[in-house]
PDB file of C-alpha atoms in Angstrom:
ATOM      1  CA  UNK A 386      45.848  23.300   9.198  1.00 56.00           C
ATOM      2  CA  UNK A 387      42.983  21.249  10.663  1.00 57.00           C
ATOM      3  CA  UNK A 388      40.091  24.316  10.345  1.00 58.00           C
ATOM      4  CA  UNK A 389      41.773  24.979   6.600  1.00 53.00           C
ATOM      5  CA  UNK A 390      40.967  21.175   5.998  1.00 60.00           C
ATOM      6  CA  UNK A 391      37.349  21.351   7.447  1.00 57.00           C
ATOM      7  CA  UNK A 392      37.103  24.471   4.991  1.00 59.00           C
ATOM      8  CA  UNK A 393      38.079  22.925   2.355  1.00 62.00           C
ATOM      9  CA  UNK A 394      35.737  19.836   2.891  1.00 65.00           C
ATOM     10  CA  UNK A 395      32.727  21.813   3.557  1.00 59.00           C
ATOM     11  CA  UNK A 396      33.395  23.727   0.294  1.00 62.00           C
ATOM     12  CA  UNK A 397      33.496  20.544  -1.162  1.00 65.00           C
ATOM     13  CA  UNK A 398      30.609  19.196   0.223  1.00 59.00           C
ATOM     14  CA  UNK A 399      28.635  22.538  -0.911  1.00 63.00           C
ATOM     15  CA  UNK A 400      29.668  22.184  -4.669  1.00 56.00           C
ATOM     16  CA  UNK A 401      28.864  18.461  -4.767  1.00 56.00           C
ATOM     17  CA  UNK A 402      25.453  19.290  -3.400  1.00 59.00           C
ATOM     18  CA  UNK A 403      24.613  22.005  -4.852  1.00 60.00           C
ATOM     19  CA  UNK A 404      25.281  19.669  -8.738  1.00 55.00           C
ATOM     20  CA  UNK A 405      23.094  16.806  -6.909  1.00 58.00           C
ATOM     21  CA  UNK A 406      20.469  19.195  -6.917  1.00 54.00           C
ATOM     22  CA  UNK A 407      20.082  18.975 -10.604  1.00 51.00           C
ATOM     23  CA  UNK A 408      19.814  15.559 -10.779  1.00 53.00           C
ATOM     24  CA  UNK A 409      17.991  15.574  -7.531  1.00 49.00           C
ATOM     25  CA  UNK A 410      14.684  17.450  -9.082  1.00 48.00           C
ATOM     26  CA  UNK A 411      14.180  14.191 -11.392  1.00 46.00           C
ATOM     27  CA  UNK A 412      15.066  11.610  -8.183  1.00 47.00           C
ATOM     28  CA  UNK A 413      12.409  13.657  -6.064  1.00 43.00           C
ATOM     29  CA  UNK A 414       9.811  12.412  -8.118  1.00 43.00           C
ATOM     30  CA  UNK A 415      10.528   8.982  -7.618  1.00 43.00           C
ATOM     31  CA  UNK A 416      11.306   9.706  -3.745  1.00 43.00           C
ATOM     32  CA  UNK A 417       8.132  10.868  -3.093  1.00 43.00           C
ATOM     33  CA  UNK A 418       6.296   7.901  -4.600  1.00 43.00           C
ATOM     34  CA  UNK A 419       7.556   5.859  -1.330  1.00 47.00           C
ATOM     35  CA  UNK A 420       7.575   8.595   0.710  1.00 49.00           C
ATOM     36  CA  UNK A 421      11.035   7.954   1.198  1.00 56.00           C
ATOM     37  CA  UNK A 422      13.562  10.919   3.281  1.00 71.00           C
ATOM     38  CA  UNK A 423      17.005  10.691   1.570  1.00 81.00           C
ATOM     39  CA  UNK A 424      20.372  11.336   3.120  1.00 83.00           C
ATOM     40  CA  UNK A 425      21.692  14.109   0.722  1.00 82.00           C
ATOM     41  CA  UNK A 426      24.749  14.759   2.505  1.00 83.00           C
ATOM     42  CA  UNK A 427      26.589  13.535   5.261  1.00 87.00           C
ATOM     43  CA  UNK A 428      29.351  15.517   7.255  1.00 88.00           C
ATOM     44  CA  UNK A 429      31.200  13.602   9.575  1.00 87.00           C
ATOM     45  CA  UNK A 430      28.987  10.663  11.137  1.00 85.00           C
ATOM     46  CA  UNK A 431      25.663  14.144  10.493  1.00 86.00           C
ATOM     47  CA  UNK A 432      23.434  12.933   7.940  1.00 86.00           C
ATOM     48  CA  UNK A 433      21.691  16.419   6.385  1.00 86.00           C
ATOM     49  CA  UNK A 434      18.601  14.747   4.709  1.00 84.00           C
ATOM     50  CA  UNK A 435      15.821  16.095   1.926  1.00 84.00           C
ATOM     51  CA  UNK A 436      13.618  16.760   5.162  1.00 82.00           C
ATOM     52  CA  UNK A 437      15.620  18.874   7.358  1.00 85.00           C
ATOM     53  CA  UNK A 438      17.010  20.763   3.752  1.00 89.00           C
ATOM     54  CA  UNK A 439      13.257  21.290   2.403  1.00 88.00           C
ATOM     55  CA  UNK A 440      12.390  22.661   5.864  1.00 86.00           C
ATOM     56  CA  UNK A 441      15.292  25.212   6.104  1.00 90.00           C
ATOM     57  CA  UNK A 442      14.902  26.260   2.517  1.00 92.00           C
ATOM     58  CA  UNK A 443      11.588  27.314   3.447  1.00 92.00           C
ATOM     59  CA  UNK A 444      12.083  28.908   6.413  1.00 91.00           C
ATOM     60  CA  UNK A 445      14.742  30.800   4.737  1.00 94.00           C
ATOM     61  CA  UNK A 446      12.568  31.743   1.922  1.00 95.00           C
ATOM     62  CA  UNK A 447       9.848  32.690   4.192  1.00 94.00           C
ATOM     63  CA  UNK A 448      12.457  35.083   6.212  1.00 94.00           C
ATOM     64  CA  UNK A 449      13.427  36.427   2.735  1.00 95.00           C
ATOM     65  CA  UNK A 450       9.460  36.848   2.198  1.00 95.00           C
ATOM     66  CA  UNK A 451       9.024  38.755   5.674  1.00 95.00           C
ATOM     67  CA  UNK A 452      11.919  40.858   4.984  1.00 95.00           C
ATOM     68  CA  UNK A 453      10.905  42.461   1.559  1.00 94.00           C
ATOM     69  CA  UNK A 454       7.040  42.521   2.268  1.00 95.00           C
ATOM     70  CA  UNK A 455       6.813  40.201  -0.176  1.00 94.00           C
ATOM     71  CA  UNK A 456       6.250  36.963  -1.815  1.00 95.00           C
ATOM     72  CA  UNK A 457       9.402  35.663  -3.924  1.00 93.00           C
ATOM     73  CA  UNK A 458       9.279  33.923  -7.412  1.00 93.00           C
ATOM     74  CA  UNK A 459      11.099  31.061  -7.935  1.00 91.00           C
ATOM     75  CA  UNK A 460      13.930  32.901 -10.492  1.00 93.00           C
ATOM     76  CA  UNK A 461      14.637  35.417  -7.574  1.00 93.00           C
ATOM     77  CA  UNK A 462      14.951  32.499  -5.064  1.00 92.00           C
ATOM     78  CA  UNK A 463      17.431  30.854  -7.043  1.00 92.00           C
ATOM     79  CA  UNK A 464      19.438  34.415  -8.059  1.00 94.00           C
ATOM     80  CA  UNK A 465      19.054  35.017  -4.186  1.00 94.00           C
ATOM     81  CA  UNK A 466      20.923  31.499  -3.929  1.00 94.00           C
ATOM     82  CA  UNK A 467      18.523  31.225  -0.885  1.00 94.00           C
ATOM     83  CA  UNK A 468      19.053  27.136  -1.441  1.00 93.00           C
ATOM     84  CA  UNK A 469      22.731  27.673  -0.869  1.00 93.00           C
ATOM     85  CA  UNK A 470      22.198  29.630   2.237  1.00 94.00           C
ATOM     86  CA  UNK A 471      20.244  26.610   3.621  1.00 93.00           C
ATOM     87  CA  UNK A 472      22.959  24.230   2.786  1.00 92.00           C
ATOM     88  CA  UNK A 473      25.231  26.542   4.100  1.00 92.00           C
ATOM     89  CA  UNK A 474      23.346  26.462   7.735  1.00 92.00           C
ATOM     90  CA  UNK A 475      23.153  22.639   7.439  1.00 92.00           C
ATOM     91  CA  UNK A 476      26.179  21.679   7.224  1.00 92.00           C
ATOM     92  CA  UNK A 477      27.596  24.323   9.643  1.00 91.00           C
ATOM     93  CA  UNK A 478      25.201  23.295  12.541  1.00 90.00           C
ATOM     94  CA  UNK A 479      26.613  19.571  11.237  1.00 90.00           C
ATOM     95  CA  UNK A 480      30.006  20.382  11.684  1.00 91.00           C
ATOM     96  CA  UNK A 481      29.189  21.767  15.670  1.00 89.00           C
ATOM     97  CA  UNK A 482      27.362  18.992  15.942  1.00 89.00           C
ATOM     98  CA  UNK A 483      30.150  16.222  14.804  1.00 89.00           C
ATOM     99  CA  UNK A 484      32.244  18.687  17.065  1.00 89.00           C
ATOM    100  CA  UNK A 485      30.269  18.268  20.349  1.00 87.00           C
ATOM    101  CA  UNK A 486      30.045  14.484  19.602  1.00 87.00           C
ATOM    102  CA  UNK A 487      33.776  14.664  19.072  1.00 89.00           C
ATOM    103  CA  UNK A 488      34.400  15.836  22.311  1.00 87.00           C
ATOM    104  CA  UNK A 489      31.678  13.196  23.784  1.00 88.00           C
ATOM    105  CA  UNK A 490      29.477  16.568  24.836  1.00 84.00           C
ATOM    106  CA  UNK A 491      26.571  14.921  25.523  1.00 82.00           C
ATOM    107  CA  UNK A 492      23.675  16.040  27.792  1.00 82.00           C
ATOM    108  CA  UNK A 493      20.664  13.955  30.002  1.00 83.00           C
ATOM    109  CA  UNK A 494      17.592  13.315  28.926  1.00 81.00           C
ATOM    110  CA  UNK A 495      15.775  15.329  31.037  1.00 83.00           C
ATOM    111  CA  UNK A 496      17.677  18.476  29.990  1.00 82.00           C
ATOM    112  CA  UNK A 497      16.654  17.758  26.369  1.00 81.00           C
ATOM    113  CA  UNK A 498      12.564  17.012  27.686  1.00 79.00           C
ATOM    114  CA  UNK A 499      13.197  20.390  29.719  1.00 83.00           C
ATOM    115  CA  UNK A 500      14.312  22.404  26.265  1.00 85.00           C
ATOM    116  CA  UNK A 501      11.585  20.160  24.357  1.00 83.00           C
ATOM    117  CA  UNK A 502       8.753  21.633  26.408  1.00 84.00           C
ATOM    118  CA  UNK A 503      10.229  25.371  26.308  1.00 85.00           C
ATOM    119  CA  UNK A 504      10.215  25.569  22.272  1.00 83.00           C
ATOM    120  CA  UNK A 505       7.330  23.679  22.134  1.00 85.00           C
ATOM    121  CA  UNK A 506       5.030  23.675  25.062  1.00 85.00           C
ATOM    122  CA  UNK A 507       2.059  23.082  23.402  1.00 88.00           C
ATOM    123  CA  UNK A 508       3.235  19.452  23.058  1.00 84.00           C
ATOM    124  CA  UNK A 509       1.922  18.202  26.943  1.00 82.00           C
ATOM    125  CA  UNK A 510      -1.025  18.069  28.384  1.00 82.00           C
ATOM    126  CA  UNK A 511      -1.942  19.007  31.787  1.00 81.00           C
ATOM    127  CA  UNK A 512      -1.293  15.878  33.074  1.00 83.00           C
ATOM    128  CA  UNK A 513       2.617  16.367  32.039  1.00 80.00           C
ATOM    129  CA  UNK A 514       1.517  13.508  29.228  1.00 82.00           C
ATOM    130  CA  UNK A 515       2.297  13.613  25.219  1.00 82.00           C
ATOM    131  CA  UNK A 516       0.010  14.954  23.247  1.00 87.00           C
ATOM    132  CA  UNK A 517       0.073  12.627  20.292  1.00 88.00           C
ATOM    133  CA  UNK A 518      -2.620  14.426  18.086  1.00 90.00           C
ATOM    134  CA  UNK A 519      -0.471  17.768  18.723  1.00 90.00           C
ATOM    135  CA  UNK A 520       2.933  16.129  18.192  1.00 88.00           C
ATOM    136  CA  UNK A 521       1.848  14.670  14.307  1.00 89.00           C
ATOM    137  CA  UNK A 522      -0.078  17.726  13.602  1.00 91.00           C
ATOM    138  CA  UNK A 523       3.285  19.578  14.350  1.00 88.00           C
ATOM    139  CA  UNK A 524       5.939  17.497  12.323  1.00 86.00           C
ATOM    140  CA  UNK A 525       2.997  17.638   9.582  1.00 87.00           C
ATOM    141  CA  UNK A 526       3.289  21.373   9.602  1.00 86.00           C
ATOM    142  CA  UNK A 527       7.179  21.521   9.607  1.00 82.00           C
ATOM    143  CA  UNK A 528       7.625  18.751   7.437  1.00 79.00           C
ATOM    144  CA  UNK A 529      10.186  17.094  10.164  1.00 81.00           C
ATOM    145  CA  UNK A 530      10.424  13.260  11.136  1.00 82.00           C
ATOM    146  CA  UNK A 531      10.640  12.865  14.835  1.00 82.00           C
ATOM    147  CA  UNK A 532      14.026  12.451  14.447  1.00 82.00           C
ATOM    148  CA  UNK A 533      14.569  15.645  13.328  1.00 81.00           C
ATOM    149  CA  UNK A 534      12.879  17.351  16.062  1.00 82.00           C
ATOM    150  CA  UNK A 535      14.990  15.147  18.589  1.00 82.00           C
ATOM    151  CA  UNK A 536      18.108  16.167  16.491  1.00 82.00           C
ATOM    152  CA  UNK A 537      17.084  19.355  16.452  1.00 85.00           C
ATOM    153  CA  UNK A 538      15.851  20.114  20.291  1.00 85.00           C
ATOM    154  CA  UNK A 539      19.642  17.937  21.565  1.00 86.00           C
ATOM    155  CA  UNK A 540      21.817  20.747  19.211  1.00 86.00           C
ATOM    156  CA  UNK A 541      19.970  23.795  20.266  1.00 86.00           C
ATOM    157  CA  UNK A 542      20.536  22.391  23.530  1.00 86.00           C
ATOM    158  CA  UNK A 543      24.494  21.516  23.918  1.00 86.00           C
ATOM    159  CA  UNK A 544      24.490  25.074  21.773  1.00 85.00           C
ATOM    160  CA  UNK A 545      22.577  27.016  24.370  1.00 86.00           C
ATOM    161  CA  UNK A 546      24.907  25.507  27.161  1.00 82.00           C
ATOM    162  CA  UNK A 547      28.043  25.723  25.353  1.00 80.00           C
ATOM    163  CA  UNK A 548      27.401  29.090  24.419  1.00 82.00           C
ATOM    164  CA  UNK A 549      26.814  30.215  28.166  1.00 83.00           C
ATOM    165  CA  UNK A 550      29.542  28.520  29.309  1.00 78.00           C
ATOM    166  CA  UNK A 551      31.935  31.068  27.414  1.00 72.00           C
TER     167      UNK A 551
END
């Protein structure tokens, strides 16, 4: 009954976002201007914002790209329903996430600088210090807050070790 529920909701949640997106195209205009990162869903206590959406729909597009040997136009992105496919992978990894925060699955810090400098080692020096120059030049190219990247690094994380675990 409960998973039926959570269904349900995240097929709600996909519909409502998928009609903000029409209204969303005239807001982004005015978002930009203040350089602003809405929340444009929320599942459980996850925020999913314009950010993290605009950075999956591109790497999903891109995938899409590498996979056909070529570059798609913007009427076979949307017949694809490549955006949906991104939302779709949002608010799954949200609904894990409110999961492993349900069950107070939480893991140290140093675990999470460990997995930080294995997907991106690049990011310390020799000296074991931050590399600030490195770290904006790398949320510049992703188009990710640091927020994001800590979000991101702590999921892949508690996934990785859940995952093993069974």
């Amino acid at each position: 009954m409960r998973s039926l529920r959570k269904s349900w909701i995240g097929i709600i949640l996909i519909f409502l976002f998928t009609i903000s997106l029409f209204f969303w195209r005239q807001g982004s205009r005015l978002s930009n201007i203040f350089d602003s990162d809405n929340v444009i869903a929320e599942v459980g206590n996850i925020p999913i914002s314009t950010t993290k959406f605009n950075r999956t729909l591109q790497m999903n597009i891109q995938q899409f790209n590498r996979m056909l040997s070529k570059e798609l136009t913007a009427e076979e992105i949307r017949r694809m329903q490549i955006h949906q496919l991104a939302l779709r992978a949002l608010v799954n990894d949200a609904v894990f996430e409110n999961e492993f925060n349900n069950l107070n699955f939480k893991l140290d810090e140093t675990i999470i600088a460990k997995k930080t400098k294995e997907v991106i080692p690049q990011l310390y020096d020799d000296n074991n210090e931050l590399d600030e120059n490195y770290l904006n030049q790398f949320l510049s190219q992703q188009r990710l807050k640091i927020e994001d990247i800590v979000q991101i690094v702590h999921y892949d994380a508690r996934n990785e070790y859940f995952k093993s675990a069974f």
